[in-house]
Amino acid sequence: MDSGRTPSRTSAHDPGGSEATFNDAGITTHDEGVPLLEDSMTSQLRSSVFGEKSIADKSGDGSELALESLGDPHDLDNANLRAQGHEVALQRSFSPLAALGLGFSITASWAGYLSNFGQNLVYGGPQNVVFGLLVATVVQWIITLGLSEGQYHFTYILAPTKHKRFAAFTVGWMTLLGWWVITCSGLSLCAVSVAGMVNFWHDGFEVARWQVYLIYLASVFLTAAPLFLSPTIVPRFVQMALYLSVTGFFVIFCMVLGLKKRTQPGSFITRSGEGTSGWSHSTAWVLGVGNALYAYGGTDGAIHIAEEIPRPGNNIPLAMNLTMAIGFSTAFPLFLALMFSVTDLDAVLNSSLPSMEVFYQVTQSRGLATFMMTWVLLTYYTAIMGQWVTAGRMTWAFARDRGVPFSEFFSHVSVSQKFPVRATALSVCFCCLYGLLYLASTTAFNSIVTGAVLYLGRTTCPCCVGHQIVGYAVRLGSAAREGIKVGDRVGVGPQGYTCRQADCECCPAGMENYCPRRVGTYGDRYPNGSISYSGFADYCRHNSYSAFSIPEGLASEDAAVMLCAGSTVYEPLKENGAGPDTRVGIVGLGGLGHLGFLFAKAMGCRRVVAFSRSMKKKDDAMKLGADEYVATAEQEDWADRYASTLDLIVCTVSGTGMPLQGIAFSDSASPGNIREMLGLAAGEGDQGVDSGEAYGGGESGRGRYGNGRGEV
């Protein structure tokens, strides 16, 4: 940002065409190089917003502009632009309707909220989804009425003189990076939605990161190509996106009302205390409002085509307010209807694609749910075009103000294509490179994206994670339980503390894993207020009653897995009498389910039946020891065939067909059962697993746990 260079002549932000430049002399006009005083800036902005017939430069140099004689309808806008010190660089090809199309195609409130309303369910249940959206509407509309969301030229005008350049530069980059990352968010949403729809139809399909990235790249080129190949269609395209979005709302809204199988009572929507985030009710509500603001992301989109629309002082505020009005009129009725129609909140929360799960619960039809989700997906894809326009125009304007490296290069407007090709290409390149982060770490990718869109979660900080721990005791407290000594190999699972008090309903009954005062191994607080830290630390300290000696015949890496997933499935098998005369069904073949098969066979159960949605996991289930395999989505008569044939069913999934909502659960087992489980896994006893060549390899015919190593 060289203060000696000619100031910028263009704007993609301000309805009146005003843009700040960062030189020591202040904001200057291009023609005369005379500093534009604050009263002159006010006069020019006022004339743009209120449509006055003349704009005069108050610098006293005689360069008043008589606009009454201008004949072209755009002359007033262009003269106003030049009075700000900017040359006309872009054609005014966006009509007021196209500006509205650009703004609402980016915002698409009803579809945008479908992508993240599940977090509001976590914060406060249906109440937070519905009423959090109401509060977010009020907050965002206040921001929209001010016609500003932190653009850097406002910062330059308002900041103290000596900090103007630095403050404007910082805010400019924050705004630019924010739009780039939010564009990445939209692209990743397209990719994840495609993968989620495939998974909805093929339960065994597990998409790899590189596959998601390829879908992401395909989304980049599919949405950016029309902008570069035929830029003149953009105004018509964003209008089409507006029609597609609004029509999609009406179609889906009518389908929800007409096909819903159940209507929840009003108390289902208004009931408090339904959140599971761990935050207090008030804090969770504030976080829910922040999350609901995503429904109104990009309401300032029309500002960024200020130089491409006639009478921007009138048409841009109109487009922004209509974007808010249409957003509320579509999002609120739809989510009110969905919350009254949903049947299983847990299934929604556990789904890889909550919006599709809701559609399925409403219609009870996979085909109709796919049709509805496909329309939502088309809305997502058509929204990206407007985001490319916005990101490209912002990059171009910031380059004109010398806020980016190689500003002369990126501030170029293509003569043939009549839009800033280089600045837009820079935005596309950033998104392609940013997507590579997904290959390295989905956590890092999503963390930055969610930071850009206020997608918050609960963490007790500072935090050290890990709750499947095996290590050696290095120090014991004076009241540590007997049986553990320094140097012993011990393990700790998800629970680091239980109260073991006489007034507890669970601890005296031997059900410490259900203790209402239990403390998680990490990210939780003990009764004295200290934070629990865990497995990835060099050392961790826990209540000795929650530590278990590891038998010599059991490898540390195998024991660690059993302390969480293993104990979760062993407890119901043990407590419900699984044994030689028991017929057991295991629902789900994931991290929990596969251990359930191994333990059921090790306990000598007479018959073990695996239940999954498709046939894709049959071979794995049979290797783990299952006697029979049922694919519930592919075998129509399975319920009749297996009626009254099982003594015990252990369900490791929660979904529409097997809802677990409202059932008390534990993420571990009682201390006594954990010790027994570890002994069984180490081969202490006559029972073993005769599962052939079991999951993950091993000697054919050898018991997976009977040989002394619980290979998982």
Short mmCIF file of N, CA and C in Angstrom, two decimals, residues 197 200-201 248 251-252 255 259 356 359 363 365-378:
data_model
loop_
_atom_site.label_atom_id
_atom_site.label_comp_id
_atom_site.label_asym_id
_atom_site.label_seq_id
_atom_site.Cartn_x
_atom_site.Cartn_y
_atom_site.Cartn_z
N MET A 197 -25.84 -38.40 0.28
CA MET A 197 -26.94 -39.02 -0.47
C MET A 197 -26.56 -40.42 -0.94
N PHE A 200 -26.81 -42.64 2.00
CA PHE A 200 -28.22 -42.89 2.36
C PHE A 200 -28.76 -44.11 1.62
N TRP A 201 -28.32 -44.28 0.38
CA TRP A 201 -28.80 -45.41 -0.42
C TRP A 201 -27.92 -46.64 -0.27
N GLY A 248 -38.36 -24.24 -4.92
CA GLY A 248 -37.98 -25.38 -4.09
C GLY A 248 -38.58 -25.31 -2.71
N VAL A 251 -42.32 -26.27 -2.98
CA VAL A 251 -42.49 -27.69 -3.23
C VAL A 251 -42.24 -28.51 -1.97
N ILE A 252 -41.11 -28.25 -1.31
CA ILE A 252 -40.75 -29.03 -0.12
C ILE A 252 -41.69 -28.72 1.04
N MET A 255 -44.86 -30.59 0.44
CA MET A 255 -44.66 -32.02 0.66
C MET A 255 -44.61 -32.35 2.14
N LEU A 259 -47.44 -34.84 3.48
CA LEU A 259 -46.99 -36.22 3.65
C LEU A 259 -46.60 -36.58 5.07
N MET A 356 -31.61 -34.79 5.16
CA MET A 356 -32.21 -35.92 4.45
C MET A 356 -32.91 -36.87 5.41
N PHE A 359 -36.27 -35.40 6.08
CA PHE A 359 -37.17 -35.63 4.94
C PHE A 359 -37.67 -37.07 4.94
N THR A 363 -41.62 -38.26 5.15
CA THR A 363 -42.28 -38.93 4.03
C THR A 363 -42.31 -40.45 4.16
N SER A 365 -40.36 -42.32 2.80
CA SER A 365 -40.06 -42.79 1.45
C SER A 365 -38.65 -42.35 1.08
N ARG A 366 -37.82 -43.32 0.73
CA ARG A 366 -36.46 -43.00 0.35
C ARG A 366 -36.44 -42.21 -0.97
N GLY A 367 -37.35 -42.56 -1.88
CA GLY A 367 -37.40 -41.87 -3.15
C GLY A 367 -37.79 -40.41 -3.00
N LEU A 368 -38.83 -40.15 -2.21
CA LEU A 368 -39.27 -38.78 -2.01
C LEU A 368 -38.23 -37.97 -1.24
N ALA A 369 -37.60 -38.60 -0.25
CA ALA A 369 -36.54 -37.91 0.50
C ALA A 369 -35.39 -37.54 -0.43
N THR A 370 -35.06 -38.43 -1.36
CA THR A 370 -34.00 -38.15 -2.32
C THR A 370 -34.39 -37.01 -3.25
N PHE A 371 -35.65 -37.00 -3.70
CA PHE A 371 -36.13 -35.92 -4.55
C PHE A 371 -36.01 -34.57 -3.84
N MET A 372 -36.42 -34.51 -2.58
CA MET A 372 -36.36 -33.26 -1.82
C MET A 372 -34.92 -32.82 -1.61
N MET A 373 -34.05 -33.78 -1.29
CA MET A 373 -32.65 -33.43 -1.05
C MET A 373 -31.95 -33.02 -2.34
N THR A 374 -32.37 -33.61 -3.46
CA THR A 374 -31.80 -33.22 -4.74
C THR A 374 -32.10 -31.77 -5.05
N TRP A 375 -33.32 -31.34 -4.74
CA TRP A 375 -33.67 -29.94 -4.97
C TRP A 375 -32.83 -29.01 -4.07
N VAL A 376 -32.65 -29.44 -2.83
CA VAL A 376 -31.80 -28.66 -1.93
C VAL A 376 -30.38 -28.59 -2.48
N LEU A 377 -29.88 -29.71 -2.99
CA LEU A 377 -28.53 -29.75 -3.54
C LEU A 377 -28.39 -28.82 -4.75
N LEU A 378 -29.40 -28.78 -5.61
CA LEU A 378 -29.37 -27.85 -6.74
C LEU A 378 -29.34 -26.41 -6.25
#
